[in-house]
Short mmCIF file of C-alpha atoms in Angstrom, two decimals:
data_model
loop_
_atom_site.label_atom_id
_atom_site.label_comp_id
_atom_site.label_asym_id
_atom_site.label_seq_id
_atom_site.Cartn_x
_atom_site.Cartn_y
_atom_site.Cartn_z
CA UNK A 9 15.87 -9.46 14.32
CA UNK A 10 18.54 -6.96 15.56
CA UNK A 11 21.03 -7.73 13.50
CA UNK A 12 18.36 -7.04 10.37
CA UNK A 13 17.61 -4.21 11.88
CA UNK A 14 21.67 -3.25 12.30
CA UNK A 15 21.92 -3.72 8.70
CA UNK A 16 19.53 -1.78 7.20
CA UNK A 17 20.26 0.92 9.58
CA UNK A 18 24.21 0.76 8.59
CA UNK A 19 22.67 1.01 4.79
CA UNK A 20 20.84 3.88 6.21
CA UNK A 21 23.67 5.91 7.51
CA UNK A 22 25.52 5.34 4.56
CA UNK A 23 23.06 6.76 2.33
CA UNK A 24 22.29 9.47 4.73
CA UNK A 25 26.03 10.60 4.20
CA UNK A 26 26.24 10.20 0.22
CA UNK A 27 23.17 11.84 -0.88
CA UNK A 28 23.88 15.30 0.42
CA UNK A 29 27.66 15.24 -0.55
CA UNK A 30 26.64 14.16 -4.05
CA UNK A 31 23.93 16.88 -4.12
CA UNK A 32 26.07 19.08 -3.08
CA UNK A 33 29.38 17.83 -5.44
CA UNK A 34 27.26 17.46 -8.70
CA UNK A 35 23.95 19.43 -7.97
CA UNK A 36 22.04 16.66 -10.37
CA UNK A 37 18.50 16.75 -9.39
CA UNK A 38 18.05 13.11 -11.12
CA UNK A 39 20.19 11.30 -9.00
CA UNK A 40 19.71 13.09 -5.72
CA UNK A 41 15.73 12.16 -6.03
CA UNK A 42 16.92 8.18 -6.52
CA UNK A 43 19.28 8.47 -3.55
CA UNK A 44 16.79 10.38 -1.47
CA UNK A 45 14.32 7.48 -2.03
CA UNK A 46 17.05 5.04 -1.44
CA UNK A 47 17.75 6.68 1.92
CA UNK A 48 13.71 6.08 2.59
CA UNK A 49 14.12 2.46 1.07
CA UNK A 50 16.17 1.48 3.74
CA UNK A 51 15.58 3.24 6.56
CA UNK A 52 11.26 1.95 5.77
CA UNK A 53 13.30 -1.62 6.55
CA UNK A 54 15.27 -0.73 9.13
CA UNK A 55 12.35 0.91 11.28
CA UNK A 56 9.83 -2.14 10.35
CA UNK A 57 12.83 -4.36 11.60
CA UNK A 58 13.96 -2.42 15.01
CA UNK A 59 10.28 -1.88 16.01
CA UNK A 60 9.55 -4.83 15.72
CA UNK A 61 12.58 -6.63 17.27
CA UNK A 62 11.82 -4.08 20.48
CA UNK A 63 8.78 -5.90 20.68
CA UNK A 64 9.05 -9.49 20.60
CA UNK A 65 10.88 -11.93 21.89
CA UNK A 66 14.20 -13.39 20.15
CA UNK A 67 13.77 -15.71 17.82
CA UNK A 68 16.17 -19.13 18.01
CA UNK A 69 18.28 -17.69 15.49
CA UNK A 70 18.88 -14.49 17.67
CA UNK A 71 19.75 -17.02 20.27
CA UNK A 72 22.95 -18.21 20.76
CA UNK A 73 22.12 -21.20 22.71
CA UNK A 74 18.74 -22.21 21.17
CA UNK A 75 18.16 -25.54 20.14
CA UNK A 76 17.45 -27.01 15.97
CA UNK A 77 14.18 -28.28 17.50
CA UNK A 78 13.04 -24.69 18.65
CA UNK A 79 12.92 -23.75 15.02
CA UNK A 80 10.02 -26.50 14.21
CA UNK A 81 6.57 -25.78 14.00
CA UNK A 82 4.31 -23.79 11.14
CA UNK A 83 6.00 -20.76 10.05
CA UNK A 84 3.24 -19.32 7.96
CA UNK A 85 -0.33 -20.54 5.56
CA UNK A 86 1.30 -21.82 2.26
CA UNK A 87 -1.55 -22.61 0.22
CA UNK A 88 -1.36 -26.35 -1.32
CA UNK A 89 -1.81 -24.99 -4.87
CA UNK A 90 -4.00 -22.07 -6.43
CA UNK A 91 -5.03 -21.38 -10.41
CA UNK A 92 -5.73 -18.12 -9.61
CA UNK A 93 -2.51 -16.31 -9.44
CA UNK A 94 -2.03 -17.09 -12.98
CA UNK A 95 -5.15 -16.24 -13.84
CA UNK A 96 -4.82 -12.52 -12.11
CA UNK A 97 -1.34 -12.66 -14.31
CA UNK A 98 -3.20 -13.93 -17.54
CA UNK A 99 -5.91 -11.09 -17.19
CA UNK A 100 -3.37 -8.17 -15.69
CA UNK A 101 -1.62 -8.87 -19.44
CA UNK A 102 -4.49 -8.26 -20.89
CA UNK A 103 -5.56 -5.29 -19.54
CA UNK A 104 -1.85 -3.81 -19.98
CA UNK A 105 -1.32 -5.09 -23.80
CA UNK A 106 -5.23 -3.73 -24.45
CA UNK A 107 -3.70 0.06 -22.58
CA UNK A 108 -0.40 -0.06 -24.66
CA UNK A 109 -2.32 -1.11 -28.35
CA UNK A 110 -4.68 1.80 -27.10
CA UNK A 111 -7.85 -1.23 -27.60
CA UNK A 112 -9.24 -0.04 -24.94
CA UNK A 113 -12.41 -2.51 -25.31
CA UNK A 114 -9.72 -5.12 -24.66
CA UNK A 115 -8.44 -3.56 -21.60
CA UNK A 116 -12.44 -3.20 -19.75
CA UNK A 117 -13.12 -7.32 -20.88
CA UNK A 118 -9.58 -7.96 -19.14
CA UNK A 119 -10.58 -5.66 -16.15
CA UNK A 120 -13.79 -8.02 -15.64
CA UNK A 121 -11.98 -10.93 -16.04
CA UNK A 122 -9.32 -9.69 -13.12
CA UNK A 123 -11.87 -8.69 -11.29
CA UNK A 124 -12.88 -12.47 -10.81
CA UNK A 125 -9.88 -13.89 -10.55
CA UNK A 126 -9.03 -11.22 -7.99
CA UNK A 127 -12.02 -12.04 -6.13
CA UNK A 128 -11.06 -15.89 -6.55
CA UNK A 129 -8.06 -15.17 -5.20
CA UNK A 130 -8.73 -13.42 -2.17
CA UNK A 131 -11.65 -15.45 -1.07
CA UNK A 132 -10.23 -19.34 -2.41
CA UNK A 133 -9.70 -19.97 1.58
CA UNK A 134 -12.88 -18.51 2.82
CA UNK A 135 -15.35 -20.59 1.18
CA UNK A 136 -16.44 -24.44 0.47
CA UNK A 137 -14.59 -26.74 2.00
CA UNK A 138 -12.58 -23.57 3.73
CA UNK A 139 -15.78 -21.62 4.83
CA UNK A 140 -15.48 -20.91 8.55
CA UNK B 7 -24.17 -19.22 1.82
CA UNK B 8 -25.29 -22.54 2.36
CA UNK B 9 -25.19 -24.27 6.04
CA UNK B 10 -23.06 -26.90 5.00
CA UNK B 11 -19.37 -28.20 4.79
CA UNK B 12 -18.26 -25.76 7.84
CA UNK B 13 -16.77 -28.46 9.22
CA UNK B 14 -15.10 -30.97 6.65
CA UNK B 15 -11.31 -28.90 6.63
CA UNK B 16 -9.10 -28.00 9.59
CA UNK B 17 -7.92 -24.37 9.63
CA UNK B 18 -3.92 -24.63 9.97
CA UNK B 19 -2.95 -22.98 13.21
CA UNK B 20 -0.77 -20.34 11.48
CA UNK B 21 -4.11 -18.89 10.12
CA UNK B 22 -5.12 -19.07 13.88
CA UNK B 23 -2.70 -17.80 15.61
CA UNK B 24 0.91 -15.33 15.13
CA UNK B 25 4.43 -16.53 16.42
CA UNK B 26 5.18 -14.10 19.90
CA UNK B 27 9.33 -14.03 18.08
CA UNK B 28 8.40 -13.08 14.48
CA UNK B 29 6.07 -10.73 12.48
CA UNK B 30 4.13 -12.78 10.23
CA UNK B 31 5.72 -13.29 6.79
CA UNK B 32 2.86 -11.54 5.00
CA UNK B 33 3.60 -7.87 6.71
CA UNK B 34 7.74 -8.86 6.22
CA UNK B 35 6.45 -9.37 2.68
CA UNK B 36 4.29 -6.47 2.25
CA UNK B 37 7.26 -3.89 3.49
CA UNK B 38 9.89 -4.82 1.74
CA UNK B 39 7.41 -4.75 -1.20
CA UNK B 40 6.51 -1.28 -0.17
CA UNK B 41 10.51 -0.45 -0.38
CA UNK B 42 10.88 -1.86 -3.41
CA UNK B 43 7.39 0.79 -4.25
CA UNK B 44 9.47 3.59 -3.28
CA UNK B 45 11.49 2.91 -5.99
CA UNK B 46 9.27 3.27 -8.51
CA UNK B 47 8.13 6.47 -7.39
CA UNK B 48 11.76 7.34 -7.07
CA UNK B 49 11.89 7.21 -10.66
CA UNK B 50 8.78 9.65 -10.75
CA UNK B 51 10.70 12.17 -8.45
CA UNK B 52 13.77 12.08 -10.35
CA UNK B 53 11.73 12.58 -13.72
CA UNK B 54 9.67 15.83 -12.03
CA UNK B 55 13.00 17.28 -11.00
CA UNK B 56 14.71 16.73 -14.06
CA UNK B 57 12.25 18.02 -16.49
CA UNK B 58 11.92 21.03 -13.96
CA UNK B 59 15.56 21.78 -13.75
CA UNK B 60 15.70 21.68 -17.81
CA UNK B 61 12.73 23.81 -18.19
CA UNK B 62 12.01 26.38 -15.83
CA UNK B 63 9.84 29.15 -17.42
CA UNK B 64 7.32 26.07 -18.15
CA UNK B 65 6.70 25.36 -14.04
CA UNK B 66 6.33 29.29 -13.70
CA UNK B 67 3.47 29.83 -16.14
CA UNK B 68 1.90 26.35 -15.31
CA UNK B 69 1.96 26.12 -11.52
CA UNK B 70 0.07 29.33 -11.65
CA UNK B 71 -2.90 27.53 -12.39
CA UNK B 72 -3.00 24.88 -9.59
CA UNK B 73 -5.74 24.96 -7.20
CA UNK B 74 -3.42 24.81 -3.81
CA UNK B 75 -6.22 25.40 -1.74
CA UNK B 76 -8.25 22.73 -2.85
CA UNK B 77 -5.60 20.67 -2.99
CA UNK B 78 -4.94 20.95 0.74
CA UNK B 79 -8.05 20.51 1.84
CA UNK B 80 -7.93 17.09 -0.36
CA UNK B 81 -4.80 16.01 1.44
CA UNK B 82 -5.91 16.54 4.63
CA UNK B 83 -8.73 14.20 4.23
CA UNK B 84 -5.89 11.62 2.75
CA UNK B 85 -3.74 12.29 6.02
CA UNK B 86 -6.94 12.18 8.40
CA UNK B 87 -7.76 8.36 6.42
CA UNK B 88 -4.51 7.11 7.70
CA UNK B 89 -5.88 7.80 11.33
CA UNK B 90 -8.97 6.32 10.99
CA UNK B 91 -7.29 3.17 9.34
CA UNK B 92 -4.88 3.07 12.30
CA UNK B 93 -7.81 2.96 14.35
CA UNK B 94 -9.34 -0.13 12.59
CA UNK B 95 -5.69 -1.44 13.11
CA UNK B 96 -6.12 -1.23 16.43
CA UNK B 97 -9.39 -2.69 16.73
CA UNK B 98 -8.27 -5.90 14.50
CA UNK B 99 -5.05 -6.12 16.71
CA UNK B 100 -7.38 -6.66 20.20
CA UNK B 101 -9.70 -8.93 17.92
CA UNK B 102 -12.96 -6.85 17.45
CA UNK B 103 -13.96 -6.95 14.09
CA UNK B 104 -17.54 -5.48 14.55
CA UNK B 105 -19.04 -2.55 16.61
CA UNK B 106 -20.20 -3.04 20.23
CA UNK B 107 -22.83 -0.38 20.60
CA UNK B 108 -24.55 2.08 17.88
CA UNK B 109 -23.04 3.31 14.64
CA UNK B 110 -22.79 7.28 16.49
CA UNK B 111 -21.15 5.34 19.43
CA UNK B 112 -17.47 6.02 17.77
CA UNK B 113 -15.78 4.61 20.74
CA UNK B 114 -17.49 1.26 20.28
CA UNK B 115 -16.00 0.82 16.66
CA UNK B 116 -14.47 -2.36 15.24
CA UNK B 117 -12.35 -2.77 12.15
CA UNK B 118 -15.09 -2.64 10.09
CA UNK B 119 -16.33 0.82 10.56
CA UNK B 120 -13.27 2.16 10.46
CA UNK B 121 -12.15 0.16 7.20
CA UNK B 122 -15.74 1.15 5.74
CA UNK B 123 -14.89 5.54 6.98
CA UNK B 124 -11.64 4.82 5.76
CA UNK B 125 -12.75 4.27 2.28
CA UNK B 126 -14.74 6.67 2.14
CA UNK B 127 -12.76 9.53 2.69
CA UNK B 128 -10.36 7.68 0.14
CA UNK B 129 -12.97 7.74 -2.03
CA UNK B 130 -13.39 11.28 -1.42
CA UNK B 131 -9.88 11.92 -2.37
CA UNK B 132 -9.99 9.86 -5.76
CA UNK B 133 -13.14 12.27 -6.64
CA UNK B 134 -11.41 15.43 -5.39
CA UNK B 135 -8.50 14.73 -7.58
CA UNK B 136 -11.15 13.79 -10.91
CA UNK B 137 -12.59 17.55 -9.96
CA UNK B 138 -9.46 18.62 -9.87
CA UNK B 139 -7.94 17.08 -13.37
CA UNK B 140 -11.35 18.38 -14.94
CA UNK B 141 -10.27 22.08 -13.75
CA UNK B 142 -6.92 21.65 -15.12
CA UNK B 143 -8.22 20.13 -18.56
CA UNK B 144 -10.01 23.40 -18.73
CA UNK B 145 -7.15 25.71 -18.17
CA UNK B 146 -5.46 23.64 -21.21
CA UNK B 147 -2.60 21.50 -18.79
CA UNK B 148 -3.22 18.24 -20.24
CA UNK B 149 -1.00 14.60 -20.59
CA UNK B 150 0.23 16.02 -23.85
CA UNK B 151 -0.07 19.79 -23.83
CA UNK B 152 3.37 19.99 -22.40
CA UNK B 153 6.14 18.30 -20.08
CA UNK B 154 4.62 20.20 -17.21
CA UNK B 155 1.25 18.80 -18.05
CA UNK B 156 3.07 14.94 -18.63
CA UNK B 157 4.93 15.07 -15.10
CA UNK B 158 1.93 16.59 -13.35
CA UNK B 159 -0.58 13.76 -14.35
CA UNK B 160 1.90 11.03 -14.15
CA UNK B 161 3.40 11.63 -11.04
CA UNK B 162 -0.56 12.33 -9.19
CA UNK B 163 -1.90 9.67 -11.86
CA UNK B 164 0.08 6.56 -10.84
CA UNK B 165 -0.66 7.76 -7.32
CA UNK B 166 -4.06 8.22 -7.30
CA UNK B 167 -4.14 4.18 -8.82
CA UNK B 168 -2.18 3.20 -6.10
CA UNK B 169 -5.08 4.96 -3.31
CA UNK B 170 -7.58 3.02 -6.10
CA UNK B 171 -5.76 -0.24 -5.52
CA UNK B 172 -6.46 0.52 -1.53
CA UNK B 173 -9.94 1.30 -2.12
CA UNK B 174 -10.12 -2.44 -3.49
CA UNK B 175 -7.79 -3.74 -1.18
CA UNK B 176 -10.12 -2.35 1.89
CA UNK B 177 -13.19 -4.16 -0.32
CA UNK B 178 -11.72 -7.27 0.37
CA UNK B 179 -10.89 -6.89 3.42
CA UNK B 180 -14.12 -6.31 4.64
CA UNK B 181 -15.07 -9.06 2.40
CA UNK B 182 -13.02 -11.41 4.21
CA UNK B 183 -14.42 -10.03 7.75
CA UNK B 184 -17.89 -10.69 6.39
CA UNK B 185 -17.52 -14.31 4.68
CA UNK B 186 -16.13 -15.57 7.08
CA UNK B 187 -17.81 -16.31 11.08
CA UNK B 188 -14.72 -16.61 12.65
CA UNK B 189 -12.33 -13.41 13.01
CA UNK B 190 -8.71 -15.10 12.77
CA UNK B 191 -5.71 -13.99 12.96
CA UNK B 192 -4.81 -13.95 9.49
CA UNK B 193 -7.72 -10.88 8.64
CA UNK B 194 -5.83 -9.46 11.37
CA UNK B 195 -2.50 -9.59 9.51
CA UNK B 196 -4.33 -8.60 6.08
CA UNK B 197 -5.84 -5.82 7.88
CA UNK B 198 -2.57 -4.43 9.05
CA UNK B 199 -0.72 -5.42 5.92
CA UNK B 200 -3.46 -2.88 3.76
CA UNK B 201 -2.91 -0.30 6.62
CA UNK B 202 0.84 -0.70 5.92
CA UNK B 203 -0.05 0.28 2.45
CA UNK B 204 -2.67 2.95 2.76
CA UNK B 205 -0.28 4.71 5.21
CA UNK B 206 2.84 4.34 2.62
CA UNK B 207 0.34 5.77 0.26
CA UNK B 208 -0.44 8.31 2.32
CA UNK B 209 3.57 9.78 2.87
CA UNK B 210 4.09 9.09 -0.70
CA UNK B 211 1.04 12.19 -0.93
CA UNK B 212 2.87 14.27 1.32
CA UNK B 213 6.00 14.09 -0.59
CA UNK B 214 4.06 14.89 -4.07
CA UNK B 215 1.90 17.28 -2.84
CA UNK B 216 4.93 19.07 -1.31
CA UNK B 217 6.51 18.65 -4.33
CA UNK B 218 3.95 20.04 -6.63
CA UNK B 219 1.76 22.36 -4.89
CA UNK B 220 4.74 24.07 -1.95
CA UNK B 221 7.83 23.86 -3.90
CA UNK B 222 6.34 24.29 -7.54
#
């Protein structure tokens, strides 16, 4: 994860450099703010990356002589399938088209509804067959 | 809960247990999510600034009327949150989801009563801020009384849903600690993953409060 880290942090620098000379060259509030937080976007990476590659051990594609077979095994919990992300989508429109046609009765049935499929969502792996 | 069907499905290892070469995928996830956040308040920033460059003798009647000290008080409850959610952190991360003595025995805390003090003083905050939007209402700074009055509530509005959408993110966390027996690995990871946001939350604050109520 170095190398991430190296990245980002090159990203960093750069933007470290550009937004004072462009404050300083234009004096343009707008686009100082958006490089400012463009500076933070990368740099937020960078740090995750570094402190964390300081921490662990390197993975076989840090390695240069690690093996194909050292990259097997489960990377991460991919559930099978789900309704409930489209549901949270289905009922998130809702609530957004009820806020922007100002139907605000729309926009509290669509909360409920989220609030289930939320909950659905969250908990699918936790219960039933899943309970443990 | 019924005391059946515990048994019938295997829980996949990766739920069980991290990888000692890689952060889990959710908290990779969750940053660069959280970068791609600090974008959107970018565009909040850059929308304050502008509007205050333009119109200057707007932010020196309006700002007269914030509360600053309130306001501080309010933020340091927000900053203190972040510690006491870094604390549940750390409880999650050596695997003790519940407390081992009293409740007033602080050093015996797990994640959970840290999670639950957490949101409250979150909670807190939220009502702080409602006080504080009533008090403003008052004084006549509303959404549409003026562009000071737009920029204030939306940049501290969209905020203050984002420390709502922790409040419910903390819910579920502790939902997930209480559903299920077993404390695995992956309510570690969501644990962390919701500190990762309350504390991005949290700096976001800092930069609007020093935005609004130091620099006016």
């Amino acid at each position: 994860m170095r190398m991430e880290a190296w990245i980002f942090g090159m990203c960093t620098a750069f933007f470290v450099l550009v937004t004072p000379s462009y404050w300083f060259i234009t004096g343009d509030p707008t686009g100082t703010s958006a490089l400012v937080m463009t500076t933070l976007l990368a740099a937020l990476i960078a740090f995750y990356l570094g402190f964390h590659a300081s921490k662990m051990d390197a993975r076989p594609e840090d390695r240069i002589d690690a093996e194909i077979a050292e990259g097997a095994g489960e990377l991460g919990f991919f559930p099978p399938y789900s309704w409930w992300p489209l549901w949270c989508a289905s009922t998130a429109a809702v609530i957004v088209f009820g806020m922007a046609m100002g139907q605000w009765w729309l926009a509290i049935i669509g909360t409920a509804f989220g609030f289930v499929a939320l909950t659905q969502w969250v908990f699918e792996y936790y219960k039933g067959d899943h309970a443990h | 809960m019924a005391p059946v069907a515990t048994s019938t499905a295997v829980i996949p290892a990766s739920r069980l247990h991290g990888h000692h070469d890689r952060p889990s995928m959710v908290s990779v996830g969750t940053i660069v999510w959280l970068a791609s956040e600090l974008m959107f308040f970018a565009a909040l920033f850059a929308a304050y600034f502008t509007i205050r460059s333009v119109s200057p003798e707007l932010w020196a009647q309006d700002t007269a009327l914030l509360n600053v000290p309130f306001a501080t008080g309010n933020t340091i409850i927000l900053v203190l949150s972040s510690v006491t959610c870094q604390l549940g952190v750390f409880a999650a991360e050596r695997g003790q989801v519940g407390r081992t003595g009293s409740v007033l025995n602080v050093g015996g805390w797990g994640l959970r009563e840290w999670f639950i003090l957490t949101y409250v003083m979150g909670a807190v905050f939220i009502g702080g801020q409602a006080l504080e939007y009533a008090e403003l209402v008052h004084e006549g700074v509303t959404l549409a009384s003026s562009a000071y009055g737009s920029m204030f509530y939306l940049t501290t509005g969209f905020h203050g849903l984002h420390v709502t959408g922790g409040l419910i993110a903390f819910l579920y966390v502790l939902g997930r600690t209480y559903l299920a027996r077993k404390f695995t690995h992956e309510q570690a990871v969501t644990a962390i993953v919701v500190s990762y946001y309350w504390h991005f939350v949290d700096v976001v604050w800092i930069g609007l409060f020093a935005t609004i109520y130091l620099l006016k």
